[in-house]
Amino acid sequence: MTMTIADNLQEIIKEIPSGIRVVAVSKSHTPETIREAYDAGQRIFGENRVQELMIKQKLLPNDIEWHFIGHLQRNKVEQIIQKSEMIHSIDSLRLLKEVNKEAFRKNITVDCLLQFHIASEETKFGFLLDDILTIISSEELWELSSVNICGVMGMATLTDDMEKVRREFRNLRRVFELLKSEYFRNNPRFSEVSMGMSGDYRIAIEEGSTMLRLGARIFS
Ligand SMILES: *Cc1c(COP(=O)(O)O)cnc(C)c1O
């Protein structure tokens, strides 16, 4: 039996505890394909390129919540901030400041996640765990009034070693707890841990994910 996108979504919903949200990662998929997921009830979609997100957004229903999950260049910030509900991939203070600046100019606030580099691969973007102290002792950060820091995001190493993946997710969850208890105690908005992709989302759930980013699991 071949599985449709609707079948996949139904299976996933049965598998995951309520309260965990699914971002359907639709990069490289056509609007028609995305529409299939939409018709099956999916409302949150993730894209990793600014241009692609904007084009698809124009072609699809406007109750879709678009999340930006890819590396964001500072010169694209102005274009994306009003189009995406949440930016998962804030990987430097410079980028965060740029988002804040453009958001302030547009008189909006932008929901953001701090992306941490938890994998052992060198190519992935993000803050290092060692950066946390720098981040939280940065007075500048606390003065950014046009961004809402809603939590953290990370990608585990692409490997069959599931214990390694588990340790990486556990580290990210710890980073979240540390930031929460030390710096966002009085901020209920700081509540998201975006981790888990098609190959590792079950482990991510066990380690405290609140948002899964699933591409292949839904679209193939
Ligand atoms: C592509 C991508 C995903 C989804 O990956 P799958 O393995 O297809 O589920 C999740 N997060 C990010 C940042 C991605 O670029």
PDB file of C-alpha atoms and ligand atoms in Angstrom:
ATOM      1  CA  MET A   1       0.000   0.000   0.000  1.00  0.00           C
ATOM      2  CA  THR A   2       1.384   3.423  -0.827  1.00  0.00           C
ATOM      3  CA  MET A   3       1.138   6.029   1.875  1.00  0.00           C
ATOM      4  CA  THR A   4      -0.265   9.439   1.116  1.00  0.00           C
ATOM      5  CA  ILE A   5       0.753  12.632   2.866  1.00  0.00           C
ATOM      6  CA  ALA A   6      -2.536  12.475   4.747  1.00  0.00           C
ATOM      7  CA  ASP A   7      -1.732   8.935   5.926  1.00  0.00           C
ATOM      8  CA  ASN A   8       1.700  10.037   7.109  1.00  0.00           C
ATOM      9  CA  LEU A   9       0.268  12.960   9.043  1.00  0.00           C
ATOM     10  CA  GLN A  10      -2.337  10.752  10.657  1.00  0.00           C
ATOM     11  CA  GLU A  11       0.284   8.275  11.796  1.00  0.00           C
ATOM     12  CA  ILE A  12       2.474  11.022  13.202  1.00  0.00           C
ATOM     13  CA  ILE A  13      -0.391  12.540  15.140  1.00  0.00           C
ATOM     14  CA  LYS A  14      -1.052   9.173  16.750  1.00  0.00           C
ATOM     15  CA  GLU A  15       2.590   8.828  17.679  1.00  0.00           C
ATOM     16  CA  ILE A  16       3.287  12.135  19.338  1.00  0.00           C
ATOM     17  CA  PRO A  17       2.050  13.344  22.723  1.00  0.00           C
ATOM     18  CA  SER A  18      -0.382  16.249  22.649  1.00  0.00           C
ATOM     19  CA  GLY A  19       1.313  19.570  23.189  1.00  0.00           C
ATOM     20  CA  ILE A  20       4.140  18.825  20.805  1.00  0.00           C
ATOM     21  CA  ARG A  21       3.781  20.723  17.560  1.00  0.00           C
ATOM     22  CA  VAL A  22       4.854  19.557  14.137  1.00  0.00           C
ATOM     23  CA  VAL A  23       6.477  21.884  11.637  1.00  0.00           C
ATOM     24  CA  ALA A  24       6.059  20.295   8.216  1.00  0.00           C
ATOM     25  CA  VAL A  25       9.334  21.057   6.478  1.00  0.00           C
ATOM     26  CA  SER A  26       8.226  21.735   2.933  1.00  0.00           C
ATOM     27  CA  LYS A  27      11.470  23.006   1.404  1.00  0.00           C
ATOM     28  CA  SER A  28      11.866  21.777  -2.175  1.00  0.00           C
ATOM     29  CA  HIS A  29       8.245  20.619  -2.315  1.00  0.00           C
ATOM     30  CA  THR A  30       5.751  22.206  -4.665  1.00  0.00           C
ATOM     31  CA  PRO A  31       2.757  24.269  -3.588  1.00  0.00           C
ATOM     32  CA  GLU A  32       0.515  21.419  -4.812  1.00  0.00           C
ATOM     33  CA  THR A  33       2.245  18.987  -2.485  1.00  0.00           C
ATOM     34  CA  ILE A  34       2.056  21.427   0.396  1.00  0.00           C
ATOM     35  CA  ARG A  35      -1.618  21.871  -0.353  1.00  0.00           C
ATOM     36  CA  GLU A  36      -2.131  18.144   0.190  1.00  0.00           C
ATOM     37  CA  ALA A  37      -0.729  18.440   3.693  1.00  0.00           C
ATOM     38  CA  TYR A  38      -2.820  21.550   4.280  1.00  0.00           C
ATOM     39  CA  ASP A  39      -5.968  19.733   3.210  1.00  0.00           C
ATOM     40  CA  ALA A  40      -5.080  16.981   5.671  1.00  0.00           C
ATOM     41  CA  GLY A  41      -5.100  19.588   8.442  1.00  0.00           C
ATOM     42  CA  GLN A  42      -1.455  20.635   8.705  1.00  0.00           C
ATOM     43  CA  ARG A  43      -1.074  24.373   9.346  1.00  0.00           C
ATOM     44  CA  ILE A  44       2.576  24.944  10.281  1.00  0.00           C
ATOM     45  CA  PHE A  45       5.157  24.754   7.503  1.00  0.00           C
ATOM     46  CA  GLY A  46       8.900  25.318   7.601  1.00  0.00           C
ATOM     47  CA  GLU A  47      11.107  26.668   4.829  1.00  0.00           C
ATOM     48  CA  ASN A  48      14.820  27.322   4.723  1.00  0.00           C
ATOM     49  CA  ARG A  49      15.054  29.862   1.923  1.00  0.00           C
ATOM     50  CA  VAL A  50      13.610  33.338   2.042  1.00  0.00           C
ATOM     51  CA  GLN A  51      12.620  33.548  -1.611  1.00  0.00           C
ATOM     52  CA  GLU A  52      11.026  30.124  -1.651  1.00  0.00           C
ATOM     53  CA  LEU A  53       8.966  30.857   1.434  1.00  0.00           C
ATOM     54  CA  MET A  54       7.689  34.113  -0.002  1.00  0.00           C
ATOM     55  CA  ILE A  55       6.672  32.587  -3.317  1.00  0.00           C
ATOM     56  CA  LYS A  56       4.836  29.689  -1.696  1.00  0.00           C
ATOM     57  CA  GLN A  57       3.145  31.950   0.794  1.00  0.00           C
ATOM     58  CA  LYS A  58       1.564  33.926  -2.034  1.00  0.00           C
ATOM     59  CA  LEU A  59       0.192  30.755  -3.609  1.00  0.00           C
ATOM     60  CA  LEU A  60      -1.210  29.065  -0.509  1.00  0.00           C
ATOM     61  CA  PRO A  61      -3.960  29.794   2.048  1.00  0.00           C
ATOM     62  CA  ASN A  62      -3.219  32.613   4.435  1.00  0.00           C
ATOM     63  CA  ASP A  63      -4.000  30.733   7.612  1.00  0.00           C
ATOM     64  CA  ILE A  64      -0.744  28.854   7.200  1.00  0.00           C
ATOM     65  CA  GLU A  65       1.867  29.624   9.836  1.00  0.00           C
ATOM     66  CA  TRP A  66       5.256  29.813   8.078  1.00  0.00           C
ATOM     67  CA  HIS A  67       8.376  29.165  10.111  1.00  0.00           C
ATOM     68  CA  PHE A  68      11.839  30.028   8.885  1.00  0.00           C
ATOM     69  CA  ILE A  69      14.312  27.258   9.736  1.00  0.00           C
ATOM     70  CA  GLY A  70      17.352  27.872   7.516  1.00  0.00           C
ATOM     71  CA  HIS A  71      20.498  29.914   7.856  1.00  0.00           C
ATOM     72  CA  LEU A  72      19.439  33.539   7.570  1.00  0.00           C
ATOM     73  CA  GLN A  73      21.670  36.166   6.013  1.00  0.00           C
ATOM     74  CA  ARG A  74      21.424  39.593   7.555  1.00  0.00           C
ATOM     75  CA  ASN A  75      20.576  41.209   4.232  1.00  0.00           C
ATOM     76  CA  LYS A  76      17.447  39.006   3.984  1.00  0.00           C
ATOM     77  CA  VAL A  77      16.105  39.852   7.427  1.00  0.00           C
ATOM     78  CA  GLU A  78      14.046  42.775   6.257  1.00  0.00           C
ATOM     79  CA  GLN A  79      12.236  40.585   3.727  1.00  0.00           C
ATOM     80  CA  ILE A  80      11.437  37.694   5.995  1.00  0.00           C
ATOM     81  CA  ILE A  81      10.379  39.121   9.334  1.00  0.00           C
ATOM     82  CA  GLN A  82       6.837  39.972   8.386  1.00  0.00           C
ATOM     83  CA  LYS A  83       6.346  36.736   6.465  1.00  0.00           C
ATOM     84  CA  SER A  84       7.339  34.200   9.072  1.00  0.00           C
ATOM     85  CA  GLU A  85       5.663  33.466  12.369  1.00  0.00           C
ATOM     86  CA  MET A  86       8.864  32.277  13.968  1.00  0.00           C
ATOM     87  CA  ILE A  87      12.555  32.270  13.043  1.00  0.00           C
ATOM     88  CA  HIS A  88      14.126  29.073  14.405  1.00  0.00           C
ATOM     89  CA  SER A  89      17.621  29.811  13.248  1.00  0.00           C
ATOM     90  CA  ILE A  90      19.073  32.777  15.112  1.00  0.00           C
ATOM     91  CA  ASP A  91      22.708  31.730  15.163  1.00  0.00           C
ATOM     92  CA  SER A  92      24.538  34.883  16.196  1.00  0.00           C
ATOM     93  CA  LEU A  93      24.007  38.000  18.247  1.00  0.00           C
ATOM     94  CA  ARG A  94      24.650  40.087  15.150  1.00  0.00           C
ATOM     95  CA  LEU A  95      21.745  38.394  13.415  1.00  0.00           C
ATOM     96  CA  LEU A  96      19.501  38.800  16.438  1.00  0.00           C
ATOM     97  CA  LYS A  97      20.341  42.489  16.579  1.00  0.00           C
ATOM     98  CA  GLU A  98      19.571  42.880  12.910  1.00  0.00           C
ATOM     99  CA  VAL A  99      16.167  41.221  13.367  1.00  0.00           C
ATOM    100  CA  ASN A 100      15.502  43.510  16.300  1.00  0.00           C
ATOM    101  CA  LYS A 101      16.471  46.585  14.310  1.00  0.00           C
ATOM    102  CA  GLU A 102      14.221  45.760  11.360  1.00  0.00           C
ATOM    103  CA  ALA A 103      11.360  44.701  13.621  1.00  0.00           C
ATOM    104  CA  PHE A 104      11.621  47.974  15.510  1.00  0.00           C
ATOM    105  CA  ARG A 105      11.490  49.927  12.248  1.00  0.00           C
ATOM    106  CA  LYS A 106       8.367  48.053  11.234  1.00  0.00           C
ATOM    107  CA  ASN A 107       6.866  48.389  14.693  1.00  0.00           C
ATOM    108  CA  ILE A 108       6.421  44.651  15.162  1.00  0.00           C
ATOM    109  CA  THR A 109       7.911  42.032  17.462  1.00  0.00           C
ATOM    110  CA  VAL A 110       9.389  38.865  16.020  1.00  0.00           C
ATOM    111  CA  ASP A 111       9.359  35.419  17.651  1.00  0.00           C
ATOM    112  CA  CYS A 112      12.800  33.825  17.542  1.00  0.00           C
ATOM    113  CA  LEU A 113      14.626  30.734  18.712  1.00  0.00           C
ATOM    114  CA  LEU A 114      18.327  30.642  19.512  1.00  0.00           C
ATOM    115  CA  GLN A 115      19.944  27.934  17.417  1.00  0.00           C
ATOM    116  CA  PHE A 116      22.624  25.930  19.208  1.00  0.00           C
ATOM    117  CA  HIS A 117      25.303  23.886  17.576  1.00  0.00           C
ATOM    118  CA  ILE A 118      24.891  20.554  19.361  1.00  0.00           C
ATOM    119  CA  ALA A 119      26.191  18.232  16.622  1.00  0.00           C
ATOM    120  CA  SER A 120      29.778  17.218  16.074  1.00  0.00           C
ATOM    121  CA  GLU A 121      29.632  18.159  12.404  1.00  0.00           C
ATOM    122  CA  GLU A 122      31.403  21.377  11.604  1.00  0.00           C
ATOM    123  CA  THR A 123      29.085  22.623   8.935  1.00  0.00           C
ATOM    124  CA  LYS A 124      26.072  23.293  11.078  1.00  0.00           C
ATOM    125  CA  PHE A 125      25.337  26.808  12.222  1.00  0.00           C
ATOM    126  CA  GLY A 126      24.544  27.908  15.721  1.00  0.00           C
ATOM    127  CA  PHE A 127      25.777  29.165  19.050  1.00  0.00           C
ATOM    128  CA  LEU A 128      28.237  26.925  20.837  1.00  0.00           C
ATOM    129  CA  LEU A 129      27.339  25.671  24.276  1.00  0.00           C
ATOM    130  CA  ASP A 130      30.276  27.747  25.522  1.00  0.00           C
ATOM    131  CA  ASP A 131      28.594  30.862  24.143  1.00  0.00           C
ATOM    132  CA  ILE A 132      25.791  30.676  26.668  1.00  0.00           C
ATOM    133  CA  LEU A 133      27.623  32.677  29.269  1.00  0.00           C
ATOM    134  CA  THR A 134      28.481  35.325  26.723  1.00  0.00           C
ATOM    135  CA  ILE A 135      24.901  35.430  25.567  1.00  0.00           C
ATOM    136  CA  ILE A 136      23.351  35.769  28.947  1.00  0.00           C
ATOM    137  CA  SER A 137      25.844  38.260  30.217  1.00  0.00           C
ATOM    138  CA  SER A 138      25.287  40.421  27.166  1.00  0.00           C
ATOM    139  CA  GLU A 139      23.402  43.467  28.351  1.00  0.00           C
ATOM    140  CA  GLU A 140      22.721  44.290  24.739  1.00  0.00           C
ATOM    141  CA  LEU A 141      20.644  41.161  24.404  1.00  0.00           C
ATOM    142  CA  TRP A 142      18.287  42.173  27.158  1.00  0.00           C
ATOM    143  CA  GLU A 143      17.764  45.556  25.576  1.00  0.00           C
ATOM    144  CA  LEU A 144      16.392  44.111  22.345  1.00  0.00           C
ATOM    145  CA  SER A 145      12.742  44.940  22.752  1.00  0.00           C
ATOM    146  CA  SER A 146      11.440  43.981  19.319  1.00  0.00           C
ATOM    147  CA  VAL A 147      12.317  40.288  19.474  1.00  0.00           C
ATOM    148  CA  ASN A 148      10.662  37.622  21.617  1.00  0.00           C
ATOM    149  CA  ILE A 149      13.123  34.886  22.407  1.00  0.00           C
ATOM    150  CA  CYS A 150      10.818  31.873  22.592  1.00  0.00           C
ATOM    151  CA  GLY A 151      13.324  29.087  23.161  1.00  0.00           C
ATOM    152  CA  VAL A 152      16.058  27.096  21.498  1.00  0.00           C
ATOM    153  CA  MET A 153      16.602  25.012  18.374  1.00  0.00           C
ATOM    154  CA  GLY A 154      19.183  22.440  17.393  1.00  0.00           C
ATOM    155  CA  MET A 155      20.074  19.681  14.966  1.00  0.00           C
ATOM    156  CA  ALA A 156      21.687  16.447  16.064  1.00  0.00           C
ATOM    157  CA  THR A 157      24.550  14.812  14.227  1.00  0.00           C
ATOM    158  CA  LEU A 158      23.503  12.761  11.229  1.00  0.00           C
ATOM    159  CA  THR A 159      24.520   9.339  12.500  1.00  0.00           C
ATOM    160  CA  ASP A 160      23.208   5.871  13.277  1.00  0.00           C
ATOM    161  CA  ASP A 161      24.564   6.213  16.794  1.00  0.00           C
ATOM    162  CA  MET A 162      21.313   6.964  18.557  1.00  0.00           C
ATOM    163  CA  GLU A 163      22.973   7.318  21.943  1.00  0.00           C
ATOM    164  CA  LYS A 164      25.032  10.153  20.542  1.00  0.00           C
ATOM    165  CA  VAL A 165      21.903  11.780  19.151  1.00  0.00           C
ATOM    166  CA  ARG A 166      20.231  11.372  22.528  1.00  0.00           C
ATOM    167  CA  ARG A 167      23.142  13.045  24.342  1.00  0.00           C
ATOM    168  CA  GLU A 168      23.016  15.968  21.933  1.00  0.00           C
ATOM    169  CA  PHE A 169      19.284  16.458  22.406  1.00  0.00           C
ATOM    170  CA  ARG A 170      19.722  16.158  26.153  1.00  0.00           C
ATOM    171  CA  ASN A 171      22.339  18.909  26.026  1.00  0.00           C
ATOM    172  CA  LEU A 172      19.993  21.165  24.137  1.00  0.00           C
ATOM    173  CA  ARG A 173      17.211  20.544  26.626  1.00  0.00           C
ATOM    174  CA  ARG A 174      19.667  21.403  29.426  1.00  0.00           C
ATOM    175  CA  VAL A 175      20.558  24.649  27.703  1.00  0.00           C
ATOM    176  CA  PHE A 176      16.878  25.430  27.531  1.00  0.00           C
ATOM    177  CA  GLU A 177      16.359  24.667  31.237  1.00  0.00           C
ATOM    178  CA  LEU A 178      19.365  26.749  32.205  1.00  0.00           C
ATOM    179  CA  LEU A 179      18.263  29.764  30.224  1.00  0.00           C
ATOM    180  CA  LYS A 180      14.724  29.316  31.482  1.00  0.00           C
ATOM    181  CA  SER A 181      15.631  29.165  35.147  1.00  0.00           C
ATOM    182  CA  GLU A 182      18.323  31.806  35.094  1.00  0.00           C
ATOM    183  CA  TYR A 183      17.059  34.340  32.632  1.00  0.00           C
ATOM    184  CA  PHE A 184      13.532  33.743  31.434  1.00  0.00           C
ATOM    185  CA  ARG A 185      11.917  32.774  34.748  1.00  0.00           C
ATOM    186  CA  ASN A 186       9.220  35.370  34.393  1.00  0.00           C
ATOM    187  CA  ASN A 187       8.702  34.954  30.698  1.00  0.00           C
ATOM    188  CA  PRO A 188       6.130  32.257  29.891  1.00  0.00           C
ATOM    189  CA  ARG A 189       6.851  32.778  26.205  1.00  0.00           C
ATOM    190  CA  PHE A 190      10.232  31.139  26.604  1.00  0.00           C
ATOM    191  CA  SER A 191       8.835  27.648  26.179  1.00  0.00           C
ATOM    192  CA  GLU A 192      10.037  26.018  22.971  1.00  0.00           C
ATOM    193  CA  VAL A 193      12.635  23.362  22.275  1.00  0.00           C
ATOM    194  CA  SER A 194      12.715  22.842  18.505  1.00  0.00           C
ATOM    195  CA  MET A 195      14.461  19.519  17.962  1.00  0.00           C
ATOM    196  CA  GLY A 196      13.799  16.282  16.119  1.00  0.00           C
ATOM    197  CA  MET A 197      13.779  15.537  12.391  1.00  0.00           C
ATOM    198  CA  SER A 198      12.505  12.525  10.457  1.00  0.00           C
ATOM    199  CA  GLY A 199      15.352  10.248  11.489  1.00  0.00           C
ATOM    200  CA  ASP A 200      15.449  11.095  15.173  1.00  0.00           C
ATOM    201  CA  TYR A 201      12.153  12.600  16.276  1.00  0.00           C
ATOM    202  CA  ARG A 202      11.210   9.741  18.591  1.00  0.00           C
ATOM    203  CA  ILE A 203      14.357  10.342  20.607  1.00  0.00           C
ATOM    204  CA  ALA A 204      13.737  14.085  20.521  1.00  0.00           C
ATOM    205  CA  ILE A 205      10.298  13.526  22.040  1.00  0.00           C
ATOM    206  CA  GLU A 206      11.792  11.437  24.832  1.00  0.00           C
ATOM    207  CA  GLU A 207      14.338  14.159  25.511  1.00  0.00           C
ATOM    208  CA  GLY A 208      11.817  16.947  25.816  1.00  0.00           C
ATOM    209  CA  SER A 209      11.181  18.428  22.388  1.00  0.00           C
ATOM    210  CA  THR A 210       8.205  20.751  22.034  1.00  0.00           C
ATOM    211  CA  MET A 211       8.465  21.219  18.265  1.00  0.00           C
ATOM    212  CA  LEU A 212       9.429  18.638  15.666  1.00  0.00           C
ATOM    213  CA  ARG A 213      10.610  19.674  12.229  1.00  0.00           C
ATOM    214  CA  LEU A 214       9.605  16.871   9.875  1.00  0.00           C
ATOM    215  CA  GLY A 215      10.235  16.759   6.151  1.00  0.00           C
ATOM    216  CA  ALA A 216      10.752  13.279   4.701  1.00  0.00           C
ATOM    217  CA  ARG A 217       8.495  11.639   7.300  1.00  0.00           C
ATOM    218  CA  ILE A 218       5.563  13.649   5.934  1.00  0.00           C
ATOM    219  CA  PHE A 219       6.370  14.213   2.290  1.00  0.00           C
ATOM    220  CA  SER A 220       7.707  10.840   1.159  1.00  0.00           C
TER     221      SER A 220
HETATM  222  C1  LIG B   1      15.391  19.787   6.080  1.00  0.00           C
HETATM  223  C2  LIG B   1      15.324  20.164   7.499  1.00  0.00           C
HETATM  224  C3  LIG B   1      14.518  19.445   8.396  1.00  0.00           C
HETATM  225  C4  LIG B   1      13.716  18.231   8.016  1.00  0.00           C
HETATM  226  O1  LIG B   1      14.527  17.141   7.730  1.00  0.00           O
HETATM  227  P1  LIG B   1      13.904  15.691   7.453  1.00  0.00           P
HETATM  228  O2  LIG B   1      15.021  14.766   7.729  1.00  0.00           O
HETATM  229  O3  LIG B   1      13.437  15.687   6.048  1.00  0.00           O
HETATM  230  O4  LIG B   1      12.769  15.518   8.424  1.00  0.00           O
HETATM  231  C5  LIG B   1      14.480  19.904   9.708  1.00  0.00           C
HETATM  232  N1  LIG B   1      15.178  20.974  10.124  1.00  0.00           N
HETATM  233  C6  LIG B   1      15.948  21.676   9.288  1.00  0.00           C
HETATM  234  C7  LIG B   1      16.699  22.862   9.818  1.00  0.00           C
HETATM  235  C8  LIG B   1      16.053  21.303   7.957  1.00  0.00           C
HETATM  236  O5  LIG B   1      16.839  22.023   7.133  1.00  0.00           O
END
